[in-house]
Short mmCIF file of C-alpha atoms in Angstrom, two decimals:
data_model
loop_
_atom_site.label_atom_id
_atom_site.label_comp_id
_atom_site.label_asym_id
_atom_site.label_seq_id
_atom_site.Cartn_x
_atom_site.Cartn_y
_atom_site.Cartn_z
CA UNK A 1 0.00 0.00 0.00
CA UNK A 2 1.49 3.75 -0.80
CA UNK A 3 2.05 5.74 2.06
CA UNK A 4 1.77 8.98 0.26
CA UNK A 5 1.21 10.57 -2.89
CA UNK A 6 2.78 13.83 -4.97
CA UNK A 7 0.40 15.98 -6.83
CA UNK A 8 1.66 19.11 -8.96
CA UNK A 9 -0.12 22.56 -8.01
CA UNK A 10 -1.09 24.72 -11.08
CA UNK A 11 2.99 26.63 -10.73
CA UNK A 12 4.81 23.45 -11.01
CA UNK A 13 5.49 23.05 -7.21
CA UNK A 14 4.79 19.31 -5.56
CA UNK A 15 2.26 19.09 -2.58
CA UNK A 16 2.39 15.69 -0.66
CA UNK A 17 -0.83 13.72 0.52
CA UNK A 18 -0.19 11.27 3.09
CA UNK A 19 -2.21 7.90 3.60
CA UNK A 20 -3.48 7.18 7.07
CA UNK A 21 -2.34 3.26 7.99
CA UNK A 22 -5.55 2.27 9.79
CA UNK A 23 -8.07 3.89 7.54
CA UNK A 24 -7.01 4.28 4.15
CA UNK A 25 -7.91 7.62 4.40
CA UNK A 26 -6.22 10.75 2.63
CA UNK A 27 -4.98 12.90 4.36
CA UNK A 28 -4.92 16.79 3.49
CA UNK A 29 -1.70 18.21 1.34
CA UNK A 30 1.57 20.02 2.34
CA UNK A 31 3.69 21.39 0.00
CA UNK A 32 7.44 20.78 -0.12
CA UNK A 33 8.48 24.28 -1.86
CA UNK A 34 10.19 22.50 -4.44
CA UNK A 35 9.26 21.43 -7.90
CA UNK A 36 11.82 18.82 -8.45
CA UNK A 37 10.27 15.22 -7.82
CA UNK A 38 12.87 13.65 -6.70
CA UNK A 39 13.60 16.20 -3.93
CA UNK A 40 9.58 16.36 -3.30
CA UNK A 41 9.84 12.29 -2.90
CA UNK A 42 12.77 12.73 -0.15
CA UNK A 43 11.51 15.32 1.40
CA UNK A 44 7.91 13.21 1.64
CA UNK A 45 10.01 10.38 2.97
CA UNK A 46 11.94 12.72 5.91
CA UNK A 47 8.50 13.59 6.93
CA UNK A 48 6.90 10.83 6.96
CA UNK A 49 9.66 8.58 9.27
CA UNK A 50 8.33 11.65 11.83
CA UNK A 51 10.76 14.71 11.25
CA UNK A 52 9.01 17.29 10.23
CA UNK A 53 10.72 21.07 9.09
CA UNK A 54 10.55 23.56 12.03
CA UNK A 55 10.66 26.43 9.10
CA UNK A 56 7.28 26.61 7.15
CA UNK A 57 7.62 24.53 4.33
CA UNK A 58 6.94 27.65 2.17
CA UNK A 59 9.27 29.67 3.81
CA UNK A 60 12.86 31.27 2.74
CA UNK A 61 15.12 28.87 5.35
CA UNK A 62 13.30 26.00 4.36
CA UNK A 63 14.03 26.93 0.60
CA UNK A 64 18.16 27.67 1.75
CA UNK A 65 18.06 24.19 3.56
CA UNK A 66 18.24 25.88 7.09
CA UNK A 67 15.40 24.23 8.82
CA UNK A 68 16.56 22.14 11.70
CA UNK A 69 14.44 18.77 12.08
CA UNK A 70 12.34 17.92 15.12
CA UNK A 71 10.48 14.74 16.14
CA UNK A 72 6.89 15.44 15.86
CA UNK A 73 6.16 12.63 18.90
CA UNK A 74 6.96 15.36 21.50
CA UNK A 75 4.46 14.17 23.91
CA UNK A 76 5.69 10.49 23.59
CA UNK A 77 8.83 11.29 24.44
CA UNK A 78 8.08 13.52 26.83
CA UNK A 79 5.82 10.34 28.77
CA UNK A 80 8.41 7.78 28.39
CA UNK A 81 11.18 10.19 30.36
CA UNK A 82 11.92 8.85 34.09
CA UNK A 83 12.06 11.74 36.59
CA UNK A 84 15.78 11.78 36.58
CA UNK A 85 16.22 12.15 32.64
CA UNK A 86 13.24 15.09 32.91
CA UNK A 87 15.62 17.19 35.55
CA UNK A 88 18.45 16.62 33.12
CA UNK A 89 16.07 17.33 30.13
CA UNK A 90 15.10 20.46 31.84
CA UNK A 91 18.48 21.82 32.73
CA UNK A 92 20.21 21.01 29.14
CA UNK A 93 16.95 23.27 28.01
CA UNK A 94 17.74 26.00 30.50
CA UNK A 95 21.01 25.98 29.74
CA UNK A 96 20.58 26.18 26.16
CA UNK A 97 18.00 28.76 26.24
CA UNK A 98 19.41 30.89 28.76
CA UNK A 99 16.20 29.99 31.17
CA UNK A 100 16.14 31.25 34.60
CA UNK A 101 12.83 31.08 36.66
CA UNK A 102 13.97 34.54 38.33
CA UNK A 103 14.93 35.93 35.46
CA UNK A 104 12.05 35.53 32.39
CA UNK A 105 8.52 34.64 32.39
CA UNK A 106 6.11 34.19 29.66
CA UNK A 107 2.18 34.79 30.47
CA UNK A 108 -0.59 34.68 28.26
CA UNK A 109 -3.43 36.81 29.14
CA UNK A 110 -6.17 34.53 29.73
CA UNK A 111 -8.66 34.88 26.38
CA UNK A 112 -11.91 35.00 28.46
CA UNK A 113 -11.02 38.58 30.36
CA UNK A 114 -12.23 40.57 27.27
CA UNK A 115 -12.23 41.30 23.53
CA UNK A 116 -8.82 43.39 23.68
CA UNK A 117 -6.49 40.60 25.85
CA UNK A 118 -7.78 38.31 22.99
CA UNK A 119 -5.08 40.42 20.91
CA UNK A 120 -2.28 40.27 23.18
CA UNK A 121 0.34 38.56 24.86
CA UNK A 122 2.11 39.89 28.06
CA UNK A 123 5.89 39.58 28.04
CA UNK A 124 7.36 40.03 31.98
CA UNK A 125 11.18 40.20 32.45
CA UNK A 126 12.83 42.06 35.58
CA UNK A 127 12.98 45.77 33.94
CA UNK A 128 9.73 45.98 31.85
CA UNK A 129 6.49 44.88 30.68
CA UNK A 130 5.89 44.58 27.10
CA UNK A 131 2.66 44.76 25.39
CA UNK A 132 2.47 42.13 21.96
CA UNK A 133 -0.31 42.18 19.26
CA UNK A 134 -1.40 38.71 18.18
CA UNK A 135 -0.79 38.93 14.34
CA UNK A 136 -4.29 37.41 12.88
CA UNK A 137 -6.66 38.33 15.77
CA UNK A 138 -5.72 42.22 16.42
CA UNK A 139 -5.80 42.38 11.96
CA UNK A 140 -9.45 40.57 11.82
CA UNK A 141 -10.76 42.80 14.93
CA UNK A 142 -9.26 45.76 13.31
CA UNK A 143 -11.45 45.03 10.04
CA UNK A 144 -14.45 44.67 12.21
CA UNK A 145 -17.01 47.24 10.81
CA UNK A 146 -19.09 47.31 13.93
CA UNK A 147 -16.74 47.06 16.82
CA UNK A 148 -13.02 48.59 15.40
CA UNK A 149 -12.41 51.62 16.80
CA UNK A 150 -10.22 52.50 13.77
CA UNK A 151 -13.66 52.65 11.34
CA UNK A 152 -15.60 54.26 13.69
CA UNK A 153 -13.60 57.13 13.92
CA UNK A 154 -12.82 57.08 10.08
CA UNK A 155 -16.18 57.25 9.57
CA UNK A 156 -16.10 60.19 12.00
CA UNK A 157 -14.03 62.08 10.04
CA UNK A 158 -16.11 62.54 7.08
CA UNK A 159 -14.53 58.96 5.31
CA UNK A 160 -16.06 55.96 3.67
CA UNK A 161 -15.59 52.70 4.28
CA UNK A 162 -18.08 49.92 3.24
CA UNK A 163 -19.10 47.32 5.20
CA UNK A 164 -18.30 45.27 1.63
CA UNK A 165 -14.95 46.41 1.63
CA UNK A 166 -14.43 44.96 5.59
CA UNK A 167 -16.14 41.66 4.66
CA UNK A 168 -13.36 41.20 2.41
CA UNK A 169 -10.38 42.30 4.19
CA UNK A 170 -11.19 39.87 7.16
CA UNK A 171 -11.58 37.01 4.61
CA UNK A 172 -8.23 37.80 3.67
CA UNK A 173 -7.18 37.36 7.47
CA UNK A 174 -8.92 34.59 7.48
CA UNK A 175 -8.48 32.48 4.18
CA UNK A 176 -4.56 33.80 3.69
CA UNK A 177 -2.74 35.11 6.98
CA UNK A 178 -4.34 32.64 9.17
CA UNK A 179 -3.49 29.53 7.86
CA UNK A 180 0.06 30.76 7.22
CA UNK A 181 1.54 32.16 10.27
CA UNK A 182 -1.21 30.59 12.99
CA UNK A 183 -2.75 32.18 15.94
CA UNK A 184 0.11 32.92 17.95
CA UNK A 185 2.53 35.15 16.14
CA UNK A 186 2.74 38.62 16.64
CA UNK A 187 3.40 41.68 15.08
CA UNK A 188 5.85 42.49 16.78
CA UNK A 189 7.70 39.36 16.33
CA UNK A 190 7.31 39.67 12.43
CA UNK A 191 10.59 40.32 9.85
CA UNK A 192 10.31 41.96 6.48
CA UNK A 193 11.85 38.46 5.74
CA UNK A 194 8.83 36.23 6.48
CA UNK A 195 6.74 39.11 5.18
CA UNK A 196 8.45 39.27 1.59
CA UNK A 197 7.98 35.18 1.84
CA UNK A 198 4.64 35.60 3.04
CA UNK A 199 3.74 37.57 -0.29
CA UNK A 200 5.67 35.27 -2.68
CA UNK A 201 4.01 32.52 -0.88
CA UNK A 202 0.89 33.96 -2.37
CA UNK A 203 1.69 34.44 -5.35
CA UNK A 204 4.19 32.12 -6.82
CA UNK A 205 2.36 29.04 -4.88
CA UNK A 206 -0.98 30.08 -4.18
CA UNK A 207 -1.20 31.45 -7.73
CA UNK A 208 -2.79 35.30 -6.51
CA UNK A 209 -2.56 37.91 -9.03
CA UNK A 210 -0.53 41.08 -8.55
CA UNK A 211 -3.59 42.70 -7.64
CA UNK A 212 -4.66 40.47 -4.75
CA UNK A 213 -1.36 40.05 -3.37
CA UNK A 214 -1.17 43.39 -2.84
CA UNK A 215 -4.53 44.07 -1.52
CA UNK A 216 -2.97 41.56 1.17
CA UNK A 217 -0.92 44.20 2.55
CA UNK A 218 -2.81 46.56 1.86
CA UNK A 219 -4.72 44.78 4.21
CA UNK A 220 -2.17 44.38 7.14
CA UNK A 221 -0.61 47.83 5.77
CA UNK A 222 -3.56 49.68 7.35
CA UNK A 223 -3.19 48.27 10.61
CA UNK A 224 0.37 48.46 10.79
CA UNK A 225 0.17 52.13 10.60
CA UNK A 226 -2.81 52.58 12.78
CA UNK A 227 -1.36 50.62 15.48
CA UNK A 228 2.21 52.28 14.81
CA UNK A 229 0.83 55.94 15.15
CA UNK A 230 -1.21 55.27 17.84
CA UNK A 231 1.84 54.12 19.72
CA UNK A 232 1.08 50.41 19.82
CA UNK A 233 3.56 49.18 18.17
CA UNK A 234 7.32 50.23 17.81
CA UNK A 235 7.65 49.88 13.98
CA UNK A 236 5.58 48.83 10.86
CA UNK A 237 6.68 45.72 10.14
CA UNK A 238 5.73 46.27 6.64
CA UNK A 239 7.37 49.50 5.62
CA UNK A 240 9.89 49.12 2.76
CA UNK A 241 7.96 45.97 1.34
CA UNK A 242 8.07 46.16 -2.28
CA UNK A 243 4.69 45.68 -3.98
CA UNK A 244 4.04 43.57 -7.14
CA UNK A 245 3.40 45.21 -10.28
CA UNK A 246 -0.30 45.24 -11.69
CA UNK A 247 -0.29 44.80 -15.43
CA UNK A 248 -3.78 46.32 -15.67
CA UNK A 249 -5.73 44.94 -18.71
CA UNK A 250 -7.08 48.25 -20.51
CA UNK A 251 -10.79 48.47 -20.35
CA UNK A 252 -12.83 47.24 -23.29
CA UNK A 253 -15.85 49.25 -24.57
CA UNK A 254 -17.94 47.89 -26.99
CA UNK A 255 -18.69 49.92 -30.40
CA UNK A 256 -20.89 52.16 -31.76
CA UNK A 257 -22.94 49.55 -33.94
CA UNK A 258 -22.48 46.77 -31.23
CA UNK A 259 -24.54 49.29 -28.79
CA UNK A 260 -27.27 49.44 -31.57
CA UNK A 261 -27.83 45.61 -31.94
CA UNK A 262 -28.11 45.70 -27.96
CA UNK A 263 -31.19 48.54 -28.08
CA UNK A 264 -32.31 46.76 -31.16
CA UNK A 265 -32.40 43.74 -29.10
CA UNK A 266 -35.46 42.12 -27.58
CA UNK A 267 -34.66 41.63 -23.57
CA UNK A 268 -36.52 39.07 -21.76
CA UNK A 269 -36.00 41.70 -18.67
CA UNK A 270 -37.25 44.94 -19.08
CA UNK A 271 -35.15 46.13 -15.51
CA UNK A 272 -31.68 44.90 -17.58
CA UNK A 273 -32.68 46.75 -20.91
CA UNK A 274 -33.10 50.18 -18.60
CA UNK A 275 -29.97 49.06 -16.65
CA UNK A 276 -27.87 49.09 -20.21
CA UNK A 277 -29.61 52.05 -21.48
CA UNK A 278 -28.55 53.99 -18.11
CA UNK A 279 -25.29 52.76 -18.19
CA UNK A 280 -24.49 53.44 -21.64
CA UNK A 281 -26.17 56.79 -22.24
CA UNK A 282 -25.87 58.36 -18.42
CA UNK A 283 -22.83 56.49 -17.48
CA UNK A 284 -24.51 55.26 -14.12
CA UNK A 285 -22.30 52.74 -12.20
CA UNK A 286 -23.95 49.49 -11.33
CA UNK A 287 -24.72 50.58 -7.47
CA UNK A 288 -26.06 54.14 -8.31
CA UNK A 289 -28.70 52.38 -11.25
CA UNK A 290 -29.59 49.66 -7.72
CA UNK A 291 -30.14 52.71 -5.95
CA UNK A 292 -32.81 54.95 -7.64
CA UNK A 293 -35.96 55.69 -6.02
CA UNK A 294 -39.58 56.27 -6.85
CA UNK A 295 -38.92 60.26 -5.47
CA UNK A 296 -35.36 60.08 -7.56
CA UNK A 297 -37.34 60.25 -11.23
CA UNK A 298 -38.87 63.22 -12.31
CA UNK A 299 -41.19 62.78 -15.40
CA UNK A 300 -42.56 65.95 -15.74
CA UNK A 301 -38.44 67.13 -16.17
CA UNK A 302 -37.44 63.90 -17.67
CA UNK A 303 -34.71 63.80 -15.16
CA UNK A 304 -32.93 61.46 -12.68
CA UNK A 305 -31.68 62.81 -9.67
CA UNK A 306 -28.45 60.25 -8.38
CA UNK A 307 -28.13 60.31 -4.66
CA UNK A 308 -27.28 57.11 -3.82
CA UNK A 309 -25.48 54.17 -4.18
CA UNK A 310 -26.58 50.29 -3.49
CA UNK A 311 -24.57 47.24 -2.76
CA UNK A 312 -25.56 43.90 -1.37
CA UNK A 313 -23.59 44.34 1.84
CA UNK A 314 -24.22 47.85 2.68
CA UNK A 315 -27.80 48.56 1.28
CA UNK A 316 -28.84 51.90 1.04
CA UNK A 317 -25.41 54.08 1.02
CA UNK A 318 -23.91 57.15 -0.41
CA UNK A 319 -22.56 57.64 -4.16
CA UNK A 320 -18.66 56.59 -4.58
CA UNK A 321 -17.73 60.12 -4.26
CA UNK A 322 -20.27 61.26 -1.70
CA UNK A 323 -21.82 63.76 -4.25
CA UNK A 324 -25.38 64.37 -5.65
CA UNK A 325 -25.84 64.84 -9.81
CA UNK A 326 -28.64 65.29 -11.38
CA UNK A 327 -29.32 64.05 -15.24
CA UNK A 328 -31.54 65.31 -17.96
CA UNK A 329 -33.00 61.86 -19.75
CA UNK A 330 -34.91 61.52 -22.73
CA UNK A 331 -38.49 61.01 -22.24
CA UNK A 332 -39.13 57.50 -23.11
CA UNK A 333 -36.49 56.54 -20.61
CA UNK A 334 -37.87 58.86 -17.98
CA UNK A 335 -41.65 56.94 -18.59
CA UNK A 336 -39.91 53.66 -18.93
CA UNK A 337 -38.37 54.38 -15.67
CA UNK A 338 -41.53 55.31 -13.90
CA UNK A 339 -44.10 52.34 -15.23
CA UNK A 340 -41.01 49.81 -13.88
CA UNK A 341 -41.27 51.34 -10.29
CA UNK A 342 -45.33 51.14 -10.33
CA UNK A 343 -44.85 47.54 -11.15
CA UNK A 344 -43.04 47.07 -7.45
CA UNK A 345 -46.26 45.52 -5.09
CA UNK A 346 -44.31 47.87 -2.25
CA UNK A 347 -44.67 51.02 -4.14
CA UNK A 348 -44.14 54.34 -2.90
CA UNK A 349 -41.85 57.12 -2.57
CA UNK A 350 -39.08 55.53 -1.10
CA UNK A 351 -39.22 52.21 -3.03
CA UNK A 352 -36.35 50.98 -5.78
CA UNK A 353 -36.94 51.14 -8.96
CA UNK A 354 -34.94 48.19 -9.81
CA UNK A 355 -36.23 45.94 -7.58
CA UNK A 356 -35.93 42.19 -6.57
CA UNK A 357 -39.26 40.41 -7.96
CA UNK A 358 -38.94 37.75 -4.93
CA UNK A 359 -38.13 40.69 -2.33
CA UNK A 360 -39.80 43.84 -3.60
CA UNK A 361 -38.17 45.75 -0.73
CA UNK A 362 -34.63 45.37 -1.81
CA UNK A 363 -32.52 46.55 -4.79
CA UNK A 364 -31.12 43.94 -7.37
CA UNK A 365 -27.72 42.90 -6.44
CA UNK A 366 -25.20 45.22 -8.68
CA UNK A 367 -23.90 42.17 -9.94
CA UNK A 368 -27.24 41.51 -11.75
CA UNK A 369 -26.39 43.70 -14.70
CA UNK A 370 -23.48 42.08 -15.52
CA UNK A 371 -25.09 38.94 -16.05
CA UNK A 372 -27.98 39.91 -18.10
CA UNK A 373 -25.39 42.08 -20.23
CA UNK A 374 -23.43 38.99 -20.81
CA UNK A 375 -26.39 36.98 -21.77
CA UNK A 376 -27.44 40.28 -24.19
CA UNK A 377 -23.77 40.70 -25.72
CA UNK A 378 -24.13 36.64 -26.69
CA UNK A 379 -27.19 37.04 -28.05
CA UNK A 380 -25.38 39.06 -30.74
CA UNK A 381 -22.95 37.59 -31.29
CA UNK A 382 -20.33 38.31 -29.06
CA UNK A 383 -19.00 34.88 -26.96
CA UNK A 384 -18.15 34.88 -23.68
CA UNK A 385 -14.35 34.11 -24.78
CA UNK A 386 -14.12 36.90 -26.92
CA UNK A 387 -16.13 39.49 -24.58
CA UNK A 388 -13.21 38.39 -21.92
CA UNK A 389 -10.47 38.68 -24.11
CA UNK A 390 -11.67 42.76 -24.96
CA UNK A 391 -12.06 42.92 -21.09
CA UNK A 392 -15.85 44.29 -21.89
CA UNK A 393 -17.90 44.42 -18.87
CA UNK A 394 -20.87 46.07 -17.30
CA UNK A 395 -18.60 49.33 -16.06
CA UNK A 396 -16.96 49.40 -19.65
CA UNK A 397 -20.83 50.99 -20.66
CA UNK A 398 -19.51 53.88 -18.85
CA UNK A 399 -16.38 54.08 -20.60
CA UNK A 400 -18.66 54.01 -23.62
CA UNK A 401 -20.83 56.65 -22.43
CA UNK A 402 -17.60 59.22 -21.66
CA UNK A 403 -16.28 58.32 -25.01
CA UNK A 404 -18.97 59.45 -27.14
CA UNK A 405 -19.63 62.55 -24.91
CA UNK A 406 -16.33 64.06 -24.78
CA UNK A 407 -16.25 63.29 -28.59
CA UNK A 408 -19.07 66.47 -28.39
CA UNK A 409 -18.40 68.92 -25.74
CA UNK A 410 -15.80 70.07 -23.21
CA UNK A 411 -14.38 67.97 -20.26
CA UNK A 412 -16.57 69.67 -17.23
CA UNK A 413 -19.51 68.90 -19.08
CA UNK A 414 -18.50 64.84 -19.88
CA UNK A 415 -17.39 65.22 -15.67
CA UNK A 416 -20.94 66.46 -14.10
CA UNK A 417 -23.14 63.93 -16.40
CA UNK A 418 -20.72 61.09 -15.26
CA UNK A 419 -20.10 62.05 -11.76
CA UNK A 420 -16.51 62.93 -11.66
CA UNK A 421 -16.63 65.94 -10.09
CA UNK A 422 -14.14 66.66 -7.90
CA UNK A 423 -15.77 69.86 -6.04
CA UNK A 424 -19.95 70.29 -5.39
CA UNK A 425 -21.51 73.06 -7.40
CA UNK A 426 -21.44 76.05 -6.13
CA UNK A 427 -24.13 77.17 -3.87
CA UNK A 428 -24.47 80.63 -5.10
CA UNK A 429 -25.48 79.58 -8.85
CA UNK A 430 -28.71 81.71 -10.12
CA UNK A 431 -31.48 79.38 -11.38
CA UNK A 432 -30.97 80.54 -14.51
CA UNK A 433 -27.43 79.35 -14.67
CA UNK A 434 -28.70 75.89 -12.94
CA UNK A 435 -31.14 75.56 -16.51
CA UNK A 436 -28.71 76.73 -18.95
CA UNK A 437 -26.47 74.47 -17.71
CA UNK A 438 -29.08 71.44 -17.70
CA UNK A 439 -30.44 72.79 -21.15
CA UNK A 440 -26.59 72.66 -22.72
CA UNK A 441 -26.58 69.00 -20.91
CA UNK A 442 -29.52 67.75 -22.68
CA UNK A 443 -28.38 69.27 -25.99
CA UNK A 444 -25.28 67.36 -25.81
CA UNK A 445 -27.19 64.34 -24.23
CA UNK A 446 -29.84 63.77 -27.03
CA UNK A 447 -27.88 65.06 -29.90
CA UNK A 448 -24.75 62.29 -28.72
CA UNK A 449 -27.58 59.61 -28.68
CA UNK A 450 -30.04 60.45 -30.99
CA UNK A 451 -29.10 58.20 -33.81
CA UNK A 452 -28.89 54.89 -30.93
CA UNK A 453 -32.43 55.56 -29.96
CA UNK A 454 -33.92 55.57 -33.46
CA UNK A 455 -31.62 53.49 -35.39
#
């Protein structure tokens, strides 16, 4: 019977799978940090006689061939010792690690006293008392959106921060950090070494893009320099780390007569036909088309007004930039707009126009769009191979939109339609200003999409 097996991750390097004896079972895989199989296969072997690397197997001294052995029967040993081979066990280990019981002491903090000595570890010695940060515990608490002190007062001070955005920064604690260095190590105990390794690990092994790598320390990053300003810690840990380089794909847009087989197009859902149309000629994101309300379409002005944004985290929630816009429409939209929201059972002022047929009361997931677009853009003609390989999605209808806009008028005007404004408009603006300026928009507007809507 094999006592192990060697399977190939998708970079080449060889994981081993060990074979429980009494059950037959298999057991979960290791890697060995190498991709030469006959160095995987003796490596395997070493492990499996019960010496097991006290470096991480992923780690730069295991790599250099610096990682002492160990048996991994500790407690055997440790119950077969007479009394008189433990006091000589116990003085070689003093004398090797400099151990004095007057001199050093190690104390957890028990983890049932409260939230915060879940985080730490107390360090005694004769002159001082030092303070340490468990590494995965303090970084998951600090992305807590309802407890960490950190958001609360970001929030405070006029920031944003999405629950969303949280969600996925403690997955990263858990999923990445976690299993890695464990639930004891602390910051403070952390190297730009096993850092650097740490990030590698990612992506050379666990096959992470650029992207996600970095949004791992981005991730600690934060905290680091939080904790470090605050006094917490004596140093970021992370400073100097050298990011990976993002080879961003540029953003596909689809073209001119593409967008004309799409309006041409019969949808099954009328909600992703308005979704398109909004992206495409108002440049809406996603989350501000999820978050229109019954009181945010005017008819009788054939405008929108955008106020909000929508997400499937966060609800209800402010636009990306925190401003207000609102957007002359032509006035089929603005009806076709208005005769989706009566068709919500919970209508009223308040209630989403794009709503959830099973849950009236919610928005459609953001997400939602994308889909139906893809299902649209196959319908003519365009495969899902080839609509990844342009990098089209349902954001890339915005690109569209401030493409065939700043084609016809000046850059301030393509920046209020779309939202890019980087200051509010001013306060002290005449009404008669406020309807030029809305007049010019629609101009622009209708003329730019004129030949779309009746092709």
């Amino acid at each position: 019977m094999r006592k192990f097996y060697l399977t190939k991750n998708q970079n080449g390097y060889y994981r081993v799978s060990f074979i429980d004896p009494v059950t037959g079972a298999l057991g979960s895989s290791k890697s060995t940090h190498t991709k030469d199989k006959q160095e995987a296969t003796m490596i395997a072997t070493e492990w499996l006689h019960g010496r097991v690397p006290k470096a991480m197997a992923h780690s730069r001294a295991f790599a250099q061939g610096n990682s002492e052995t160990y048996s991994c029967n500790l407690k055997s040993f440790i119950k077969n010792l007479s009394e008189t081979e433990a006091l000589e066990a116990l003085e070689l280990l003093s004398q090797k690690l400099n151990l004095s019981e007057n001199t050093a002491e190690k104390t957890s903090v028990p983890v049932s006293e409260s939230e915060t000595k879940k985080r730490i570890v107390v360090v005694k010695n004769n002159s001082e008392t030092n303070i340490k940060h468990k590494l995965c515990s303090t970084l998951f608490d600090f992305w807590d959106f309802d407890k960490s002190v950190f958001i609360q007062r970001h929030i405070a001070h006029g920031h944003s921060m999405s629950k969303k955005h949280t969600i996925q920064m403690q997955a990263f604690v858990r999923n990445n950090w976690l299993p890695y260095f464990g639930e004891d190590k602390c910051i403070e105990d952390l190297t730009k070494i096993e850092l650097d390794d740490f990030f590698f690990y990612l992506h050379s092994e666990k096959g992470f893009s650029s992207e996600t790598v970095n949004k791992n320390i981005n991730c600690a990053n934060r905290c680091f320099v939080w904790l470090f300003n605050n006094g917490k810690i004596p140093e970021n840990p992370l400073k100097g780390i050298e990011r990976y380089k993002v080879d961003a794909l540029e953003r596909g847009i689809p073209t001119e007569s593409e967008v004309k087989k799409l309006l041409a197009l019969n949808w099954e859902n009328p909600a992703g036909f308005l979704a398109f149309k909004l992206g495409a000629f108002c440049g809406l994101r996603a989350g501000e088309i999820s978050g229109l309300r019954v009181c945010d379409i005017d008819v009788s002005a054939d405008m929108i007004h955008v106020r909000h944004s929508y997400s499937e985290v966060d609800g209800l929630k402010s636009t990306k930039n925190k401003d207000t816009r609102d957007l002359p429409v032509d006035h089929l939209t603005a009806v076709q707009l208005a005769n989706l929201a009566r068709t919500n059972p919970e209508y009223d002022d308040s209630s989403y126009v794009f709503y959830q047929p099973k849950n009236p009361k919610e928005a459609y997931y953001p997400g939602y769009y994308g889909d139906v677009f893809y299902l649209a853009l196959e319908k003519i003609g365009i495969s899902e191979a080839e609509r990844k390989d342009r990098n089209i999605v349902f954001h890339s209808l915005r690109h569209f939109c401030a493409t065939i806009l700043a084609q016809r008028t000046d850059i301030k005007t393509v920046q209020s339609i779309l939202g890019h404004r980087t200051e509010k408009m001013s306060e002290h603006y005449s009404d008669h200003d406020t309807i030029e300026k809305f007049d010019n928009m629609r101009v622009i507007m209708s003329g730019a999409w004129e030949e779309y809507i009746t092709a």
